[in-house]
mmCIF file of C-alpha atoms in Angstrom:
data_model
loop_
_atom_site.group_PDB
_atom_site.id
_atom_site.type_symbol
_atom_site.label_atom_id
_atom_site.label_comp_id
_atom_site.label_asym_id
_atom_site.label_seq_id
_atom_site.Cartn_x
_atom_site.Cartn_y
_atom_site.Cartn_z
ATOM 1 C CA MET A 1 136.673 63.576 99.510
ATOM 2 C CA LEU A 2 138.931 64.170 102.509
ATOM 3 C CA ILE A 3 138.075 63.087 106.023
ATOM 4 C CA ILE A 4 137.690 66.707 107.138
ATOM 5 C CA ASP A 5 135.184 67.323 104.326
ATOM 6 C CA ARG A 6 133.047 64.364 105.386
ATOM 7 C CA TYR A 7 133.265 65.501 108.990
ATOM 8 C CA LEU A 8 132.110 69.021 108.167
ATOM 9 C CA LEU A 9 129.334 67.843 105.863
ATOM 10 C CA ARG A 10 128.044 65.404 108.465
ATOM 11 C CA GLN A 11 127.974 68.193 111.036
ATOM 12 C CA PHE A 12 126.299 70.563 108.539
ATOM 13 C CA PHE A 13 123.486 68.241 107.493
ATOM 14 C CA SER A 14 122.843 66.940 111.015
ATOM 15 C CA THR A 15 122.452 70.547 112.196
ATOM 16 C CA LEU A 16 120.239 71.324 109.206
ATOM 17 C CA VAL A 17 117.938 68.375 109.877
ATOM 18 C CA ILE A 18 117.727 69.086 113.614
ATOM 19 C CA CYS A 19 116.894 72.755 113.010
ATOM 20 C CA PHE A 20 114.280 71.913 110.402
ATOM 21 C CA ILE A 21 112.594 69.292 112.596
ATOM 22 C CA SER A 22 112.599 71.710 115.540
ATOM 23 C CA LEU A 23 111.151 74.509 113.409
ATOM 24 C CA MET A 24 108.508 72.244 111.911
ATOM 25 C CA GLY A 25 107.620 70.872 115.319
ATOM 26 C CA LEU A 26 107.108 74.321 116.813
ATOM 27 C CA TYR A 27 104.995 75.350 113.838
ATOM 28 C CA VAL A 28 102.811 72.233 114.025
ATOM 29 C CA VAL A 29 102.257 72.443 117.789
ATOM 30 C CA PHE A 30 101.366 76.143 117.707
ATOM 31 C CA ASP A 31 99.148 75.843 114.637
ATOM 32 C CA VAL A 32 97.328 72.712 115.812
ATOM 33 C CA PHE A 33 96.420 74.111 119.215
ATOM 34 C CA THR A 34 95.399 77.429 117.661
ATOM 35 C CA ASN A 35 92.989 75.690 115.272
ATOM 36 C CA LEU A 36 92.153 72.573 117.294
ATOM 37 C CA GLU A 37 88.382 73.038 117.047
ATOM 38 C CA GLU A 38 88.534 73.175 113.252
ATOM 39 C CA PHE A 39 90.708 70.048 113.108
ATOM 40 C CA ILE A 40 88.237 68.167 115.299
ATOM 41 C CA ARG A 41 85.269 69.351 113.211
ATOM 42 C CA CYS A 42 86.893 68.433 109.916
ATOM 43 C CA GLY A 43 88.336 65.206 111.305
ATOM 44 C CA GLU A 44 84.833 63.834 111.813
ATOM 45 C CA LYS A 45 84.207 64.256 108.073
ATOM 46 C CA ALA A 46 87.668 63.251 106.829
ATOM 47 C CA GLY A 47 88.102 59.927 108.612
ATOM 48 C CA GLY A 48 89.914 60.981 111.778
ATOM 49 C CA THR A 49 91.503 64.038 113.337
ATOM 50 C CA LEU A 50 95.026 62.620 113.573
ATOM 51 C CA ARG A 51 94.902 61.473 109.983
ATOM 52 C CA LEU A 52 93.800 64.922 108.856
ATOM 53 C CA ILE A 53 96.525 66.634 110.878
ATOM 54 C CA ALA A 54 99.205 64.315 109.488
ATOM 55 C CA SER A 55 98.004 64.862 105.924
ATOM 56 C CA HIS A 56 97.772 68.653 106.223
ATOM 57 C CA TYR A 57 101.186 69.179 107.805
ATOM 58 C CA GLY A 58 102.781 66.541 105.621
ATOM 59 C CA TYR A 59 102.063 68.802 102.664
ATOM 60 C CA GLN A 60 102.993 71.922 104.626
ATOM 61 C CA THR A 61 106.486 70.483 105.124
ATOM 62 C CA LEU A 62 107.276 71.427 101.526
ATOM 63 C CA ALA A 63 106.097 75.001 102.101
ATOM 64 C CA VAL A 64 108.057 75.385 105.333
ATOM 65 C CA PHE A 65 111.224 74.075 103.688
ATOM 66 C CA ASP A 66 110.756 76.489 100.796
ATOM 67 C CA ARG A 67 110.463 79.488 103.121
ATOM 68 C CA SER A 68 113.223 78.522 105.542
ATOM 69 C CA SER A 69 115.835 76.743 103.397
ATOM 70 C CA ALA A 70 118.154 79.765 103.063
ATOM 71 C CA VAL A 71 118.080 80.535 106.793
ATOM 72 C CA LEU A 72 118.522 76.873 107.724
ATOM 73 C CA ALA A 73 121.550 76.554 105.429
ATOM 74 C CA LEU A 74 123.103 79.664 106.979
ATOM 75 C CA VAL A 75 122.447 78.466 110.533
ATOM 76 C CA ALA A 76 123.860 75.008 109.756
ATOM 77 C CA ALA A 77 127.016 76.494 108.211
ATOM 78 C CA VAL A 78 127.519 78.995 111.045
ATOM 79 C CA VAL A 79 126.989 76.395 113.773
ATOM 80 C CA THR A 80 129.397 73.999 112.045
ATOM 81 C CA VAL A 81 132.133 76.638 111.841
ATOM 82 C CA ALA A 82 131.509 77.773 115.420
ATOM 83 C CA TRP A 83 131.659 74.142 116.565
ATOM 84 C CA ILE A 84 135.073 73.425 115.050
ATOM 85 C CA GLN A 85 136.329 76.760 116.390
ATOM 86 C CA ARG A 86 135.094 75.908 119.854
ATOM 87 C CA HIS A 87 137.071 72.658 119.822
ATOM 88 C CA HIS A 88 140.174 74.330 118.315
ATOM 89 C CA GLU A 89 139.896 72.176 115.196
ATOM 90 C CA MET A 90 140.041 75.162 112.853
ATOM 91 C CA THR A 91 143.195 76.400 114.606
ATOM 92 C CA ALA A 92 144.805 72.993 114.154
ATOM 93 C CA LEU A 93 143.868 72.838 110.478
ATOM 94 C CA MET A 94 145.171 76.338 109.794
ATOM 95 C CA ALA A 95 148.396 75.496 111.681
ATOM 96 C CA ALA A 96 148.765 72.506 109.351
ATOM 97 C CA GLY A 97 148.687 74.867 106.373
ATOM 98 C CA VAL A 98 145.023 74.447 105.387
ATOM 99 C CA PRO A 99 143.629 77.883 104.440
ATOM 100 C CA ARG A 100 140.369 79.063 105.898
ATOM 101 C CA THR A 101 138.740 79.138 102.438
ATOM 102 C CA ARG A 102 139.545 75.441 101.982
ATOM 103 C CA ILE A 103 137.992 74.610 105.337
ATOM 104 C CA VAL A 104 134.655 76.289 104.569
ATOM 105 C CA ARG A 105 134.502 75.133 100.922
ATOM 106 C CA PRO A 106 132.449 71.969 101.629
ATOM 107 C CA LEU A 107 130.005 74.071 103.660
ATOM 108 C CA LEU A 108 129.555 76.472 100.752
ATOM 109 C CA CYS A 109 128.959 73.558 98.389
ATOM 110 C CA ALA A 110 126.438 72.031 100.800
ATOM 111 C CA ALA A 111 124.592 75.350 101.141
ATOM 112 C CA VAL A 112 124.427 75.705 97.341
ATOM 113 C CA ALA A 113 123.041 72.163 97.145
ATOM 114 C CA VAL A 114 120.327 73.075 99.672
ATOM 115 C CA SER A 115 119.477 76.187 97.621
ATOM 116 C CA LEU A 116 119.196 74.092 94.440
ATOM 117 C CA LEU A 117 117.021 71.548 96.245
ATOM 118 C CA ALA A 118 114.743 74.367 97.377
ATOM 119 C CA ALA A 119 114.540 75.625 93.769
ATOM 120 C CA VAL A 120 113.562 72.150 92.546
ATOM 121 C CA ASN A 121 110.938 71.996 95.300
ATOM 122 C CA ARG A 122 109.512 75.384 94.217
ATOM 123 C CA GLU A 123 109.368 74.508 90.530
ATOM 124 C CA ALA A 124 108.530 70.794 90.518
ATOM 125 C CA PHE A 125 106.757 69.735 93.709
ATOM 126 C CA THR A 126 104.793 72.594 95.286
ATOM 127 C CA PRO A 127 103.086 73.605 91.990
ATOM 128 C CA ARG A 128 101.414 70.187 91.877
ATOM 129 C CA LEU A 129 99.992 70.687 95.365
ATOM 130 C CA ILE A 130 98.789 74.288 95.190
ATOM 131 C CA ASP A 131 95.264 73.434 96.298
ATOM 132 C CA LYS A 132 96.450 71.539 99.382
ATOM 133 C CA LEU A 133 99.229 73.958 100.314
ATOM 134 C CA ALA A 134 97.018 77.048 100.001
ATOM 135 C CA ARG A 135 94.300 75.549 102.227
ATOM 136 C CA GLN A 136 94.145 77.402 105.536
ATOM 137 C CA PRO A 137 93.659 75.564 108.876
ATOM 138 C CA GLN A 138 90.537 77.685 109.421
ATOM 139 C CA ASP A 139 88.954 76.050 106.347
ATOM 140 C CA LEU A 140 90.666 72.699 105.907
ATOM 141 C CA LEU A 141 87.949 71.063 103.818
ATOM 142 C CA GLY A 142 86.974 74.182 101.910
ATOM 143 C CA ASP A 143 83.382 73.848 103.067
ATOM 144 C CA LYS A 144 83.219 77.214 104.816
ATOM 145 C CA GLY A 145 81.954 80.189 102.898
ATOM 146 C CA GLN A 146 84.561 82.871 102.256
ATOM 147 C CA GLN A 147 83.694 86.464 101.522
ATOM 148 C CA MET A 148 83.917 87.208 97.819
ATOM 149 C CA HIS A 149 85.161 90.422 96.281
ATOM 150 C CA PRO A 150 83.989 91.358 92.775
ATOM 151 C CA GLN A 151 86.419 90.481 89.990
ATOM 152 C CA ARG A 152 86.330 91.721 86.411
ATOM 153 C CA ASP A 153 87.041 89.521 83.429
ATOM 154 C CA ARG A 154 89.139 91.961 81.423
ATOM 155 C CA ARG A 155 88.511 90.189 78.112
ATOM 156 C CA THR A 156 84.707 90.299 78.303
ATOM 157 C CA ASN A 157 84.273 93.055 80.940
ATOM 158 C CA ILE A 158 81.876 90.826 82.893
ATOM 159 C CA VAL A 159 82.028 91.552 86.637
ATOM 160 C CA ILE A 160 81.838 88.312 88.632
ATOM 161 C CA HIS A 161 80.295 88.697 92.067
ATOM 162 C CA GLY A 162 78.519 86.557 94.628
ATOM 163 C CA LYS A 163 77.685 86.171 98.289
ATOM 164 C CA ALA A 164 80.430 83.675 99.179
ATOM 165 C CA THR A 165 82.839 81.133 97.675
ATOM 166 C CA TYR A 166 83.379 77.485 98.655
ATOM 167 C CA ALA A 167 86.694 75.924 97.701
ATOM 168 C CA ASP A 168 85.669 72.270 98.038
ATOM 169 C CA GLN A 169 83.262 72.481 95.074
ATOM 170 C CA GLN A 170 84.751 75.609 93.458
ATOM 171 C CA ARG A 171 81.314 77.112 93.994
ATOM 172 C CA ILE A 172 79.914 80.636 94.208
ATOM 173 C CA GLU A 173 76.835 81.098 96.350
ATOM 174 C CA GLU A 174 74.171 83.462 94.968
ATOM 175 C CA PRO A 175 76.250 84.632 91.982
ATOM 176 C CA ALA A 176 75.427 87.884 90.225
ATOM 177 C CA PHE A 177 77.329 88.429 86.987
ATOM 178 C CA GLN A 178 77.143 92.036 85.783
ATOM 179 C CA MET A 179 77.031 92.171 81.988
ATOM 180 C CA PRO A 180 78.713 94.994 80.028
ATOM 181 C CA ARG A 181 76.758 97.019 77.496
ATOM 182 C CA SER A 182 78.106 94.939 74.635
ATOM 183 C CA LEU A 183 76.576 91.795 76.201
ATOM 184 C CA ASP A 184 73.447 93.047 78.003
ATOM 185 C CA ARG A 185 71.019 92.029 75.234
ATOM 186 C CA TYR A 186 69.091 89.773 77.642
ATOM 187 C CA GLY A 187 69.479 91.884 80.758
ATOM 188 C CA PRO A 188 72.038 93.763 82.862
ATOM 189 C CA GLN A 189 72.960 90.764 85.010
ATOM 190 C CA LEU A 190 72.812 87.008 85.401
ATOM 191 C CA VAL A 191 71.496 85.927 88.803
ATOM 192 C CA ALA A 192 71.405 82.317 89.994
ATOM 193 C CA LYS A 193 71.421 80.289 93.174
ATOM 194 C CA GLN A 194 74.801 78.656 92.555
ATOM 195 C CA ALA A 195 77.700 78.901 90.111
ATOM 196 C CA TYR A 196 80.393 76.251 89.621
ATOM 197 C CA TYR A 197 83.762 76.747 87.966
ATOM 198 C CA ARG A 198 84.448 74.228 85.207
ATOM 199 C CA ALA A 199 87.847 73.838 83.584
ATOM 200 C CA ALA A 200 88.091 73.437 79.821
ATOM 201 C CA SER A 201 87.390 69.874 78.646
ATOM 202 C CA ASN A 202 86.092 67.999 75.606
ATOM 203 C CA GLY A 203 85.994 71.109 73.460
ATOM 204 C CA ARG A 204 84.087 73.127 76.050
ATOM 205 C CA PRO A 205 85.856 76.319 77.175
ATOM 206 C CA ALA A 206 86.586 77.139 80.802
ATOM 207 C CA GLY A 207 84.067 79.197 82.709
ATOM 208 C CA TYR A 208 81.215 79.207 85.209
ATOM 209 C CA LEU A 209 78.081 77.065 85.150
ATOM 210 C CA LEU A 210 75.189 79.054 86.617
ATOM 211 C CA ASP A 211 72.565 76.759 88.137
ATOM 212 C CA GLN A 212 68.939 77.566 89.082
ATOM 213 C CA LEU A 213 68.988 80.779 87.081
ATOM 214 C CA SER A 214 66.482 83.433 88.192
ATOM 215 C CA GLU A 215 67.487 86.348 85.929
ATOM 216 C CA PRO A 216 66.959 86.936 83.073
ATOM 217 C CA LYS A 217 63.716 85.141 82.400
ATOM 218 C CA GLY A 218 63.322 82.908 79.356
ATOM 219 C CA LEU A 219 67.038 82.580 78.671
ATOM 220 C CA ALA A 220 66.678 78.899 77.723
ATOM 221 C CA GLN A 221 64.940 79.800 74.448
ATOM 222 C CA ARG A 222 67.449 82.455 73.410
ATOM 223 C CA PRO A 223 70.636 81.999 71.376
ATOM 224 C CA SER A 224 74.127 82.209 72.843
ATOM 225 C CA LEU A 225 76.050 85.469 72.859
ATOM 226 C CA TYR A 226 79.410 85.905 71.146
ATOM 227 C CA LEU A 227 82.215 88.458 71.410
ATOM 228 C CA ASP A 228 84.723 88.756 68.561
ATOM 229 C CA GLY A 229 83.494 85.439 67.201
ATOM 230 C CA LYS A 230 84.024 83.574 70.486
ATOM 231 C CA PRO A 231 81.193 82.362 72.764
ATOM 232 C CA VAL A 232 80.731 84.263 76.014
ATOM 233 C CA LEU A 233 77.259 83.296 77.228
ATOM 234 C CA ILE A 234 76.186 79.762 76.248
ATOM 235 C CA THR A 235 72.470 79.058 76.624
ATOM 236 C CA PRO A 236 70.549 75.721 76.718
ATOM 237 C CA SER A 237 69.234 76.304 73.193
ATOM 238 C CA ASP A 238 72.784 75.814 71.841
ATOM 239 C CA ALA A 239 74.109 73.234 74.309
ATOM 240 C CA ASP A 240 72.432 69.946 75.117
ATOM 241 C CA TRP A 241 74.582 69.567 78.250
ATOM 242 C CA LEU A 242 72.767 72.491 79.903
ATOM 243 C CA GLN A 243 69.488 72.217 81.787
ATOM 244 C CA PRO A 244 66.673 74.742 81.080
ATOM 245 C CA ASP A 245 67.494 76.697 84.261
ATOM 246 C CA GLN A 246 71.227 76.827 83.555
ATOM 247 C CA CYS A 247 73.656 78.843 81.461
ATOM 248 C CA PHE A 248 77.412 78.894 81.017
ATOM 249 C CA VAL A 249 79.609 82.008 81.146
ATOM 250 C CA VAL A 250 82.930 81.534 79.374
ATOM 251 C CA SER A 251 85.832 83.017 81.346
ATOM 252 C CA ASP A 252 89.586 82.527 81.671
ATOM 253 C CA VAL A 253 89.405 83.758 85.270
ATOM 254 C CA SER A 254 89.929 80.544 87.224
ATOM 255 C CA PHE A 255 88.378 79.924 90.631
ATOM 256 C CA GLU A 256 91.784 80.277 92.305
ATOM 257 C CA GLN A 257 92.275 83.654 90.643
ATOM 258 C CA LEU A 258 88.733 84.643 91.536
ATOM 259 C CA THR A 259 89.418 84.041 95.225
ATOM 260 C CA GLY A 260 92.646 86.029 95.365
ATOM 261 C CA GLY A 261 95.364 84.014 93.651
ATOM 262 C CA ARG A 262 97.321 83.515 96.891
ATOM 263 C CA GLY A 263 98.218 79.933 96.053
ATOM 264 C CA LEU A 264 99.642 80.841 92.651
ATOM 265 C CA ARG A 265 101.853 83.612 94.026
ATOM 266 C CA GLN A 266 103.248 81.477 96.833
ATOM 267 C CA PHE A 267 103.330 77.970 95.404
ATOM 268 C CA GLY A 268 103.002 78.234 91.631
ATOM 269 C CA SER A 269 105.962 77.537 89.378
ATOM 270 C CA LEU A 270 107.717 80.309 87.487
ATOM 271 C CA MET A 271 106.115 79.199 84.209
ATOM 272 C CA GLN A 272 102.657 79.142 85.807
ATOM 273 C CA MET A 273 103.088 82.694 87.084
ATOM 274 C CA ILE A 274 104.316 83.937 83.711
ATOM 275 C CA ALA A 275 101.370 82.236 82.002
ATOM 276 C CA ALA A 276 99.017 83.927 84.483
ATOM 277 C CA LEU A 277 100.486 87.323 83.649
ATOM 278 C CA ARG A 278 99.715 86.668 79.994
ATOM 279 C CA ASN A 279 96.080 85.880 80.768
ATOM 280 C CA PRO A 280 94.050 88.629 79.008
ATOM 281 C CA SER A 281 91.092 88.070 81.337
ATOM 282 C CA PHE A 282 92.713 88.828 84.657
ATOM 283 C CA ASP A 283 95.182 91.384 86.015
ATOM 284 C CA PHE A 284 97.161 90.223 89.035
ATOM 285 C CA GLY A 285 98.700 93.644 89.460
ATOM 286 C CA ALA A 286 102.238 94.431 90.545
ATOM 287 C CA GLU A 287 102.270 91.791 93.290
ATOM 288 C CA LEU A 288 102.587 88.854 90.901
ATOM 289 C CA ARG A 289 105.134 90.691 88.760
ATOM 290 C CA VAL A 290 107.275 91.220 91.850
ATOM 291 C CA ALA A 291 106.864 87.524 92.697
ATOM 292 C CA VAL A 292 108.090 86.511 89.228
ATOM 293 C CA HIS A 293 111.256 88.598 89.484
ATOM 294 C CA ALA A 294 111.815 87.486 93.085
ATOM 295 C CA ARG A 295 111.570 83.844 92.024
ATOM 296 C CA ILE A 296 114.253 84.378 89.367
ATOM 297 C CA VAL A 297 116.748 85.956 91.768
ATOM 298 C CA GLN A 298 115.939 83.721 94.770
ATOM 299 C CA PRO A 299 119.021 81.427 94.433
ATOM 300 C CA PHE A 300 121.276 84.509 94.279
ATOM 301 C CA VAL A 301 119.523 85.974 97.316
ATOM 302 C CA ASP A 302 120.099 82.726 99.237
ATOM 303 C CA LEU A 303 123.794 82.711 98.351
ATOM 304 C CA THR A 304 124.182 86.381 99.291
ATOM 305 C CA LEU A 305 122.651 85.744 102.707
ATOM 306 C CA LEU A 306 125.095 82.883 103.240
ATOM 307 C CA MET A 307 128.086 85.005 102.271
ATOM 308 C CA LEU A 308 126.990 87.724 104.674
ATOM 309 C CA GLY A 309 126.678 85.488 107.705
ATOM 310 C CA LEU A 310 129.345 82.813 107.286
ATOM 311 C CA PRO A 311 132.428 85.108 107.035
ATOM 312 C CA LEU A 312 131.346 86.974 110.171
ATOM 313 C CA VAL A 313 131.784 83.775 112.169
ATOM 314 C CA ALA A 314 134.554 82.048 110.242
ATOM 315 C CA SER A 315 136.902 85.039 110.419
ATOM 316 C CA ARG A 316 136.319 85.655 114.151
ATOM 317 C CA GLN A 317 138.406 84.156 116.942
ATOM 318 C CA ASN A 318 135.498 84.116 119.405
ATOM 319 C CA ARG A 319 134.540 80.489 120.019
ATOM 320 C CA ASN A 320 131.232 81.137 121.763
ATOM 321 C CA ILE A 321 128.582 79.340 119.731
ATOM 322 C CA PHE A 322 125.794 81.526 121.133
ATOM 323 C CA ILE A 323 127.510 84.692 119.921
ATOM 324 C CA ALA A 324 127.764 83.050 116.497
ATOM 325 C CA ILE A 325 124.064 82.268 116.456
ATOM 326 C CA GLY A 326 123.270 85.810 117.640
ATOM 327 C CA LEU A 327 125.276 87.287 114.756
ATOM 328 C CA CYS A 328 123.498 84.948 112.387
ATOM 329 C CA LEU A 329 120.072 86.045 113.609
ATOM 330 C CA LEU A 330 121.085 89.702 113.346
ATOM 331 C CA VAL A 331 122.169 89.260 109.726
ATOM 332 C CA VAL A 332 119.005 87.339 108.847
ATOM 333 C CA SER A 333 116.765 89.965 110.457
ATOM 334 C CA LEU A 334 118.423 92.875 108.657
ATOM 335 C CA PHE A 335 118.522 91.039 105.340
ATOM 336 C CA SER A 336 114.886 89.900 105.578
ATOM 337 C CA ALA A 337 113.717 93.415 106.484
ATOM 338 C CA VAL A 338 115.349 94.843 103.363
ATOM 339 C CA VAL A 339 113.958 92.074 101.112
ATOM 340 C CA ILE A 340 110.425 92.441 102.460
ATOM 341 C CA GLY A 341 110.615 96.229 102.320
ATOM 342 C CA ALA A 342 111.824 96.244 98.721
ATOM 343 C CA GLN A 343 109.089 93.844 97.634
ATOM 344 C CA TYR A 344 106.481 95.952 99.392
ATOM 345 C CA LEU A 345 107.666 99.047 97.532
ATOM 346 C CA GLY A 346 107.302 97.057 94.327
ATOM 347 C CA THR A 347 103.754 95.926 95.087
ATOM 348 C CA ILE A 348 102.611 99.515 95.728
ATOM 349 C CA CYS A 349 104.362 100.627 92.509
ATOM 350 C CA LEU A 350 106.860 103.011 94.124
ATOM 351 C CA ILE A 351 109.613 101.090 92.337
ATOM 352 C CA SER A 352 109.478 98.698 89.403
ATOM 353 C CA PRO A 353 108.946 94.945 90.038
ATOM 354 C CA ALA A 354 112.414 94.192 88.671
ATOM 355 C CA MET A 355 114.014 96.761 90.982
ATOM 356 C CA ALA A 356 112.054 95.360 93.941
ATOM 357 C CA ALA A 357 113.654 91.948 93.375
ATOM 358 C CA TRP A 358 117.183 93.131 92.569
ATOM 359 C CA LEU A 359 117.492 95.942 95.116
ATOM 360 C CA PRO A 360 118.524 93.659 98.046
ATOM 361 C CA LEU A 361 121.315 92.224 95.902
ATOM 362 C CA MET A 362 122.487 95.706 94.955
ATOM 363 C CA ILE A 363 122.632 96.608 98.647
ATOM 364 C CA PHE A 364 124.162 93.449 100.108
ATOM 365 C CA VAL A 365 126.406 91.953 97.412
ATOM 366 C CA PRO A 366 129.213 94.545 97.914
ATOM 367 C CA PRO A 367 129.373 93.928 101.701
ATOM 368 C CA ALA A 368 129.253 90.174 101.043
ATOM 369 C CA VAL A 369 132.244 90.441 98.692
ATOM 370 C CA ILE A 370 134.176 92.490 101.252
ATOM 371 C CA LEU A 371 133.379 90.017 104.034
ATOM 372 C CA ALA A 372 134.361 87.083 101.800
ATOM 373 C CA GLU A 373 137.817 88.602 101.471
ATOM 374 C CA GLY A 374 138.203 88.101 105.206
ATOM 375 C CA LEU A 375 138.111 84.343 104.709
ATOM 376 C CA ARG A 376 141.337 84.484 102.713
ATOM 377 C CA ARG A 377 143.347 86.125 105.463
#
């Protein structure tokens, strides 16, 4: 590696780190003071406010890096090029016979490395921390009741409803499960005081444990109900792990899906999202399908954004670093508006999910190729 390469890479990564720390700092300060009362309340239960803040935003660092990696790489590359232009170093290199494409090559490689690191973060690290990353500052411990919207298990046609959900115990307060006609032998609904989601374990399927059952009466003495040979409603008469006032409703609708599935769409891995789409019990709609296609094309989107912004600065003779940053922000704003707009059209089914993900590339790749030609002049 040549001296100039090491010099450019050092400038690139120092700018990247400074920008990321500044961005993270602004986010933490704004978010902490906005939700300070909740941090203080939860800190008394979690062993200290500062400890809770450090833990929460320590995890959020991965999410912030995921969302900002492409923009940070572009800003770092643009600032590096503007810096060597400002000090006439690019002019000296080009006068020595070094082409402009050779000068920016290490920056392109560094930006690709950042994009790959972000992809590894999305697929390997954030999926393991979905519960912590999806937790909002307004409900850090998950002990606040959240309004629940009815969800239908598409496999059994049972409508799951309740007064509120609590993430800390994966609990539904005052659940009321509406039974379809094929399963209403004991009554039209199951009503209890609490319901707890239980993942599959030890041969028991996943589903919801209804505790302190009030409707229907006398369920403990009745046999379990089956659909297509598979258990749907397990009663105490067929399960010694159930109390007389309990029953178990088998469902592949997880608690996270029941409460909106936000964590899966934002922080789940590609394989997790594909597996969720194949779940016969729950329909995520077009939003998750758009997210799957967007995840596949994300590295190409990052590279396209870089190739839109970097040539605008590298091929200009203006050495004002603020003009360079202004051009960078203009490109990012326009590019982000098109990406968000295309994905929105996909979620409301005006265009297909695949088109929603690929449309920004169709629009911006040709200009990026044209601008890249300017680097060779």
